Amino acid sequence: MSFGTLLEAFLLGLLEGFTEFLPVSSTGHILLAGHFLGFESEGKVFEVVIQLGAILAIVVVYFQRFLQILLSLPTSPRSRNFVIGILIAFLPAAVIGAFAHGFIKSVLFETPVLICIMLILGGIVLLWVDTLKLRPVHDDAMAFPPLLALKIGFIQCLAMIPGVSRSGSTIVGGLLLGASKPAAAEFSFFLALPTMTGAFAYDLYKNRDALNSDDAMLIAVGFVAAFLAAITVVRGLIAFVSRHGYTPFGWWRIAVGGIGLVALALVG
């Protein structure tokens, strides 16, 4: 394995960590970057498994919150409502993802033009949402009703199309369904834990016979880079969104998608 390949894995890990919790589609970014770098991983396992680094970042940043929720489950209806809501929101992605896994990995992940188009369309949606005069009725992520959680869970399934963005779909869905910006972002963070862990475990299982020591090294490098980058983003995102909204991310998506389409037209 060359130093150049390890460097590519590290850079892609950083890109994953910086974009995972932003509404810009981390998968879309690393798939496009990997396409232009010529980076190949068996079954696209690298692109999915390094997301575990971002999951670990959530656990580290929110460790006290996690511990408090877990310890209070037997006595706190509020904590139980939150955990049940997260599990309800996770179910649609678990079911649909298992059935559509082959199509997602072999078709959608291999179509860079589609990724660019979805980046652009998602950017337009973010710009539109920021113009709406929304009046939130749910300002506490721990008190989301089960039906609201389920609706957000179905909306999250749109992110199975690379370029849509898991965090973007859940946050925008939450906003349109009456959640405040901080509550929608926080619920999205916690929903990432079962969703990304499930995707990681299922993908690793499906490709267990195809991985080798070189793949393990690349994944380890990408994992560490994703973890370090994601910690920075998780700590500052909610405050940034509360001040600036989602317009900056909308323009970023449009720019990346547009540049990607031009580059694909020029070099393929």
PDB file of N, CA and C in Angstrom, residues 23-90:
ATOM      1  N   PRO A  23     -25.672  19.736   6.755  1.00  0.00           N
ATOM      2  CA  PRO A  23     -26.696  19.304   5.784  1.00  0.00           C
ATOM      3  C   PRO A  23     -26.201  19.391   4.344  1.00  0.00           C
ATOM      4  N   VAL A  24     -25.029  18.782   4.088  1.00  0.00           N
ATOM      5  CA  VAL A  24     -24.420  18.898   2.755  1.00  0.00           C
ATOM      6  C   VAL A  24     -24.151  17.541   2.110  1.00  0.00           C
ATOM      7  N   SER A  25     -24.421  16.439   2.792  1.00  0.00           N
ATOM      8  CA  SER A  25     -24.208  15.067   2.325  1.00  0.00           C
ATOM      9  C   SER A  25     -22.741  14.674   2.358  1.00  0.00           C
ATOM     10  N   SER A  26     -22.340  14.078   3.457  1.00  0.00           N
ATOM     11  CA  SER A  26     -20.967  13.599   3.569  1.00  0.00           C
ATOM     12  C   SER A  26     -20.696  12.490   2.562  1.00  0.00           C
ATOM     13  N   THR A  27     -21.671  11.581   2.390  1.00  0.00           N
ATOM     14  CA  THR A  27     -21.487  10.476   1.440  1.00  0.00           C
ATOM     15  C   THR A  27     -21.314  11.011   0.028  1.00  0.00           C
ATOM     16  N   GLY A  28     -22.137  11.994  -0.338  1.00  0.00           N
ATOM     17  CA  GLY A  28     -21.996  12.593  -1.663  1.00  0.00           C
ATOM     18  C   GLY A  28     -20.627  13.209  -1.864  1.00  0.00           C
ATOM     19  N   HIS A  29     -20.122  13.890  -0.836  1.00  0.00           N
ATOM     20  CA  HIS A  29     -18.807  14.535  -0.937  1.00  0.00           C
ATOM     21  C   HIS A  29     -17.684  13.508  -1.093  1.00  0.00           C
ATOM     22  N   ILE A  30     -17.694  12.464  -0.250  1.00  0.00           N
ATOM     23  CA  ILE A  30     -16.567  11.529  -0.320  1.00  0.00           C
ATOM     24  C   ILE A  30     -16.663  10.630  -1.558  1.00  0.00           C
ATOM     25  N   LEU A  31     -17.881  10.353  -2.031  1.00  0.00           N
ATOM     26  CA  LEU A  31     -17.994   9.579  -3.264  1.00  0.00           C
ATOM     27  C   LEU A  31     -17.477  10.373  -4.461  1.00  0.00           C
ATOM     28  N   LEU A  32     -17.817  11.669  -4.507  1.00  0.00           N
ATOM     29  CA  LEU A  32     -17.312  12.505  -5.598  1.00  0.00           C
ATOM     30  C   LEU A  32     -15.795  12.663  -5.495  1.00  0.00           C
ATOM     31  N   ALA A  33     -15.317  12.938  -4.285  1.00  0.00           N
ATOM     32  CA  ALA A  33     -13.871  13.095  -4.101  1.00  0.00           C
ATOM     33  C   ALA A  33     -13.147  11.804  -4.465  1.00  0.00           C
ATOM     34  N   GLY A  34     -13.690  10.666  -4.028  1.00  0.00           N
ATOM     35  CA  GLY A  34     -13.078   9.386  -4.348  1.00  0.00           C
ATOM     36  C   GLY A  34     -13.079   9.110  -5.845  1.00  0.00           C
ATOM     37  N   HIS A  35     -14.156   9.530  -6.512  1.00  0.00           N
ATOM     38  CA  HIS A  35     -14.244   9.332  -7.967  1.00  0.00           C
ATOM     39  C   HIS A  35     -13.134  10.094  -8.683  1.00  0.00           C
ATOM     40  N   PHE A  36     -12.942  11.348  -8.323  1.00  0.00           N
ATOM     41  CA  PHE A  36     -11.943  12.161  -9.017  1.00  0.00           C
ATOM     42  C   PHE A  36     -10.512  11.815  -8.594  1.00  0.00           C
ATOM     43  N   LEU A  37     -10.362  11.283  -7.361  1.00  0.00           N
ATOM     44  CA  LEU A  37      -9.036  10.854  -6.912  1.00  0.00           C
ATOM     45  C   LEU A  37      -8.680   9.462  -7.435  1.00  0.00           C
ATOM     46  N   GLY A  38      -9.694   8.762  -7.924  1.00  0.00           N
ATOM     47  CA  GLY A  38      -9.453   7.390  -8.349  1.00  0.00           C
ATOM     48  C   GLY A  38      -9.355   6.429  -7.183  1.00  0.00           C
ATOM     49  N   PHE A  39      -9.929   6.808  -6.050  1.00  0.00           N
ATOM     50  CA  PHE A  39      -9.872   5.977  -4.839  1.00  0.00           C
ATOM     51  C   PHE A  39     -10.943   4.903  -4.923  1.00  0.00           C
ATOM     52  N   GLU A  40     -10.554   3.641  -4.745  1.00  0.00           N
ATOM     53  CA  GLU A  40     -11.483   2.516  -4.826  1.00  0.00           C
ATOM     54  C   GLU A  40     -11.468   1.735  -3.519  1.00  0.00           C
ATOM     55  N   SER A  41     -12.663   1.366  -3.046  1.00  0.00           N
ATOM     56  CA  SER A  41     -12.751   0.465  -1.889  1.00  0.00           C
ATOM     57  C   SER A  41     -13.709  -0.657  -2.234  1.00  0.00           C
ATOM     58  N   GLU A  42     -13.428  -1.840  -1.722  1.00  0.00           N
ATOM     59  CA  GLU A  42     -14.239  -3.014  -2.022  1.00  0.00           C
ATOM     60  C   GLU A  42     -15.676  -2.813  -1.548  1.00  0.00           C
ATOM     61  N   GLY A  43     -16.613  -2.808  -2.504  1.00  0.00           N
ATOM     62  CA  GLY A  43     -18.020  -2.660  -2.157  1.00  0.00           C
ATOM     63  C   GLY A  43     -18.367  -1.320  -1.542  1.00  0.00           C
ATOM     64  N   LYS A  44     -17.496  -0.326  -1.722  1.00  0.00           N
ATOM     65  CA  LYS A  44     -17.705   0.998  -1.114  1.00  0.00           C
ATOM     66  C   LYS A  44     -17.835   0.892   0.413  1.00  0.00           C
ATOM     67  N   VAL A  45     -17.140  -0.092   1.002  1.00  0.00           N
ATOM     68  CA  VAL A  45     -17.209  -0.276   2.452  1.00  0.00           C
ATOM     69  C   VAL A  45     -16.525   0.878   3.172  1.00  0.00           C
ATOM     70  N   PHE A  46     -15.401   1.339   2.656  1.00  0.00           N
ATOM     71  CA  PHE A  46     -14.660   2.424   3.297  1.00  0.00           C
ATOM     72  C   PHE A  46     -15.557   3.625   3.538  1.00  0.00           C
ATOM     73  N   GLU A  47     -16.324   4.014   2.509  1.00  0.00           N
ATOM     74  CA  GLU A  47     -17.144   5.215   2.602  1.00  0.00           C
ATOM     75  C   GLU A  47     -18.218   5.127   3.676  1.00  0.00           C
ATOM     76  N   VAL A  48     -18.658   3.901   3.982  1.00  0.00           N
ATOM     77  CA  VAL A  48     -19.689   3.706   5.004  1.00  0.00           C
ATOM     78  C   VAL A  48     -19.078   3.511   6.388  1.00  0.00           C
ATOM     79  N   VAL A  49     -18.039   2.686   6.458  1.00  0.00           N
ATOM     80  CA  VAL A  49     -17.501   2.293   7.758  1.00  0.00           C
ATOM     81  C   VAL A  49     -16.798   3.441   8.477  1.00  0.00           C
ATOM     82  N   ILE A  50     -16.154   4.349   7.730  1.00  0.00           N
ATOM     83  CA  ILE A  50     -15.472   5.446   8.419  1.00  0.00           C
ATOM     84  C   ILE A  50     -16.450   6.386   9.107  1.00  0.00           C
ATOM     85  N   GLN A  51     -17.751   6.260   8.767  1.00  0.00           N
ATOM     86  CA  GLN A  51     -18.740   7.062   9.466  1.00  0.00           C
ATOM     87  C   GLN A  51     -18.787   6.727  10.955  1.00  0.00           C
ATOM     88  N   LEU A  52     -18.273   5.544  11.309  1.00  0.00           N
ATOM     89  CA  LEU A  52     -18.231   5.174  12.723  1.00  0.00           C
ATOM     90  C   LEU A  52     -17.369   6.150  13.516  1.00  0.00           C
ATOM     91  N   GLY A  53     -16.367   6.746  12.859  1.00  0.00           N
ATOM     92  CA  GLY A  53     -15.572   7.770  13.537  1.00  0.00           C
ATOM     93  C   GLY A  53     -16.409   8.962  13.928  1.00  0.00           C
ATOM     94  N   ALA A  54     -17.319   9.348  13.033  1.00  0.00           N
ATOM     95  CA  ALA A  54     -18.220  10.460  13.343  1.00  0.00           C
ATOM     96  C   ALA A  54     -19.191  10.080  14.454  1.00  0.00           C
ATOM     97  N   ILE A  55     -19.633   8.814  14.468  1.00  0.00           N
ATOM     98  CA  ILE A  55     -20.518   8.350  15.546  1.00  0.00           C
ATOM     99  C   ILE A  55     -19.811   8.470  16.896  1.00  0.00           C
ATOM    100  N   LEU A  56     -18.555   8.061  16.930  1.00  0.00           N
ATOM    101  CA  LEU A  56     -17.784   8.140  18.173  1.00  0.00           C
ATOM    102  C   LEU A  56     -17.671   9.590  18.636  1.00  0.00           C
ATOM    103  N   ALA A  57     -17.581  10.518  17.699  1.00  0.00           N
ATOM    104  CA  ALA A  57     -17.503  11.935  18.064  1.00  0.00           C
ATOM    105  C   ALA A  57     -18.763  12.371  18.804  1.00  0.00           C
ATOM    106  N   ILE A  58     -19.921  11.900  18.353  1.00  0.00           N
ATOM    107  CA  ILE A  58     -21.178  12.228  19.045  1.00  0.00           C
ATOM    108  C   ILE A  58     -21.153  11.680  20.468  1.00  0.00           C
ATOM    109  N   VAL A  59     -20.707  10.433  20.609  1.00  0.00           N
ATOM    110  CA  VAL A  59     -20.672   9.803  21.934  1.00  0.00           C
ATOM    111  C   VAL A  59     -19.759  10.586  22.871  1.00  0.00           C
ATOM    112  N   VAL A  60     -18.602  11.034  22.362  1.00  0.00           N
ATOM    113  CA  VAL A  60     -17.653  11.773  23.194  1.00  0.00           C
ATOM    114  C   VAL A  60     -18.226  13.128  23.603  1.00  0.00           C
ATOM    115  N   VAL A  61     -18.748  13.875  22.629  1.00  0.00           N
ATOM    116  CA  VAL A  61     -19.247  15.220  22.905  1.00  0.00           C
ATOM    117  C   VAL A  61     -20.472  15.181  23.813  1.00  0.00           C
ATOM    118  N   TYR A  62     -21.337  14.178  23.596  1.00  0.00           N
ATOM    119  CA  TYR A  62     -22.581  14.104  24.357  1.00  0.00           C
ATOM    120  C   TYR A  62     -22.538  13.010  25.432  1.00  0.00           C
ATOM    121  N   PHE A  63     -21.339  12.633  25.868  1.00  0.00           N
ATOM    122  CA  PHE A  63     -21.230  11.501  26.787  1.00  0.00           C
ATOM    123  C   PHE A  63     -22.045  11.704  28.066  1.00  0.00           C
ATOM    124  N   GLN A  64     -21.924  12.871  28.676  1.00  0.00           N
ATOM    125  CA  GLN A  64     -22.660  13.126  29.916  1.00  0.00           C
ATOM    126  C   GLN A  64     -24.164  13.076  29.677  1.00  0.00           C
ATOM    127  N   ARG A  65     -24.592  13.600  28.510  1.00  0.00           N
ATOM    128  CA  ARG A  65     -26.013  13.571  28.179  1.00  0.00           C
ATOM    129  C   ARG A  65     -26.487  12.129  27.985  1.00  0.00           C
ATOM    130  N   PHE A  66     -25.699  11.338  27.262  1.00  0.00           N
ATOM    131  CA  PHE A  66     -26.036   9.928  27.076  1.00  0.00           C
ATOM    132  C   PHE A  66     -26.164   9.224  28.427  1.00  0.00           C
ATOM    133  N   LEU A  67     -25.172   9.421  29.275  1.00  0.00           N
ATOM    134  CA  LEU A  67     -25.152   8.758  30.573  1.00  0.00           C
ATOM    135  C   LEU A  67     -26.353   9.164  31.415  1.00  0.00           C
ATOM    136  N   GLN A  68     -26.680  10.451  31.382  1.00  0.00           N
ATOM    137  CA  GLN A  68     -27.815  10.949  32.151  1.00  0.00           C
ATOM    138  C   GLN A  68     -29.121  10.316  31.668  1.00  0.00           C
ATOM    139  N   ILE A  69     -29.280  10.231  30.353  1.00  0.00           N
ATOM    140  CA  ILE A  69     -30.496   9.645  29.789  1.00  0.00           C
ATOM    141  C   ILE A  69     -30.608   8.169  30.161  1.00  0.00           C
ATOM    142  N   LEU A  70     -29.500   7.435  30.003  1.00  0.00           N
ATOM    143  CA  LEU A  70     -29.520   6.010  30.295  1.00  0.00           C
ATOM    144  C   LEU A  70     -29.819   5.727  31.764  1.00  0.00           C
ATOM    145  N   LEU A  71     -29.190   6.498  32.657  1.00  0.00           N
ATOM    146  CA  LEU A  71     -29.389   6.273  34.090  1.00  0.00           C
ATOM    147  C   LEU A  71     -30.797   6.648  34.537  1.00  0.00           C
ATOM    148  N   SER A  72     -31.406   7.588  33.815  1.00  0.00           N
ATOM    149  CA  SER A  72     -32.735   8.057  34.230  1.00  0.00           C
ATOM    150  C   SER A  72     -33.878   7.308  33.550  1.00  0.00           C
ATOM    151  N   LEU A  73     -33.565   6.358  32.656  1.00  0.00           N
ATOM    152  CA  LEU A  73     -34.616   5.635  31.930  1.00  0.00           C
ATOM    153  C   LEU A  73     -35.651   4.976  32.851  1.00  0.00           C
ATOM    154  N   PRO A  74     -35.234   4.323  33.945  1.00  0.00           N
ATOM    155  CA  PRO A  74     -36.244   3.651  34.783  1.00  0.00           C
ATOM    156  C   PRO A  74     -37.209   4.612  35.459  1.00  0.00           C
ATOM    157  N   THR A  75     -36.800   5.862  35.670  1.00  0.00           N
ATOM    158  CA  THR A  75     -37.620   6.777  36.468  1.00  0.00           C
ATOM    159  C   THR A  75     -38.125   7.989  35.700  1.00  0.00           C
ATOM    160  N   SER A  76     -37.596   8.258  34.516  1.00  0.00           N
ATOM    161  CA  SER A  76     -37.938   9.489  33.803  1.00  0.00           C
ATOM    162  C   SER A  76     -38.761   9.212  32.543  1.00  0.00           C
ATOM    163  N   PRO A  77     -40.051   9.597  32.542  1.00  0.00           N
ATOM    164  CA  PRO A  77     -40.868   9.446  31.331  1.00  0.00           C
ATOM    165  C   PRO A  77     -40.291  10.245  30.155  1.00  0.00           C
ATOM    166  N   ARG A  78     -39.656  11.359  30.466  1.00  0.00           N
ATOM    167  CA  ARG A  78     -39.083  12.207  29.415  1.00  0.00           C
ATOM    168  C   ARG A  78     -37.935  11.481  28.702  1.00  0.00           C
ATOM    169  N   SER A  79     -37.063  10.846  29.462  1.00  0.00           N
ATOM    170  CA  SER A  79     -35.958  10.091  28.874  1.00  0.00           C
ATOM    171  C   SER A  79     -36.477   8.913  28.069  1.00  0.00           C
ATOM    172  N   ARG A  80     -37.491   8.216  28.589  1.00  0.00           N
ATOM    173  CA  ARG A  80     -38.059   7.082  27.856  1.00  0.00           C
ATOM    174  C   ARG A  80     -38.697   7.539  26.555  1.00  0.00           C
ATOM    175  N   ASN A  81     -39.377   8.677  26.597  1.00  0.00           N
ATOM    176  CA  ASN A  81     -39.992   9.211  25.380  1.00  0.00           C
ATOM    177  C   ASN A  81     -38.933   9.515  24.319  1.00  0.00           C
ATOM    178  N   PHE A  82     -37.801  10.056  24.765  1.00  0.00           N
ATOM    179  CA  PHE A  82     -36.732  10.404  23.832  1.00  0.00           C
ATOM    180  C   PHE A  82     -36.127   9.161  23.198  1.00  0.00           C
ATOM    181  N   VAL A  83     -35.803   8.177  23.994  1.00  0.00           N
ATOM    182  CA  VAL A  83     -35.202   6.941  23.478  1.00  0.00           C
ATOM    183  C   VAL A  83     -36.170   6.221  22.545  1.00  0.00           C
ATOM    184  N   ILE A  84     -37.440   6.156  22.937  1.00  0.00           N
ATOM    185  CA  ILE A  84     -38.444   5.511  22.084  1.00  0.00           C
ATOM    186  C   ILE A  84     -38.590   6.269  20.764  1.00  0.00           C
ATOM    187  N   GLY A  85     -38.560   7.600  20.846  1.00  0.00           N
ATOM    188  CA  GLY A  85     -38.662   8.414  19.636  1.00  0.00           C
ATOM    189  C   GLY A  85     -37.509   8.167  18.671  1.00  0.00           C
ATOM    190  N   ILE A  86     -36.299   8.065  19.211  1.00  0.00           N
ATOM    191  CA  ILE A  86     -35.123   7.787  18.372  1.00  0.00           C
ATOM    192  C   ILE A  86     -35.253   6.414  17.716  1.00  0.00           C
ATOM    193  N   LEU A  87     -35.679   5.419  18.485  1.00  0.00           N
ATOM    194  CA  LEU A  87     -35.821   4.070  17.934  1.00  0.00           C
ATOM    195  C   LEU A  87     -36.918   4.022  16.868  1.00  0.00           C
ATOM    196  N   ILE A  88     -38.028   4.718  17.110  1.00  0.00           N
ATOM    197  CA  ILE A  88     -39.105   4.776  16.113  1.00  0.00           C
ATOM    198  C   ILE A  88     -38.602   5.425  14.826  1.00  0.00           C
ATOM    199  N   ALA A  89     -37.855   6.520  14.959  1.00  0.00           N
ATOM    200  CA  ALA A  89     -37.334   7.226  13.791  1.00  0.00           C
ATOM    201  C   ALA A  89     -36.317   6.393  13.024  1.00  0.00           C
ATOM    202  N   PHE A  90     -35.639   5.491  13.727  1.00  0.00           N
ATOM    203  CA  PHE A  90     -34.624   4.642  13.099  1.00  0.00           C
ATOM    204  C   PHE A  90     -35.229   3.510  12.265  1.00  0.00           C
TER     205      PHE A  90
END
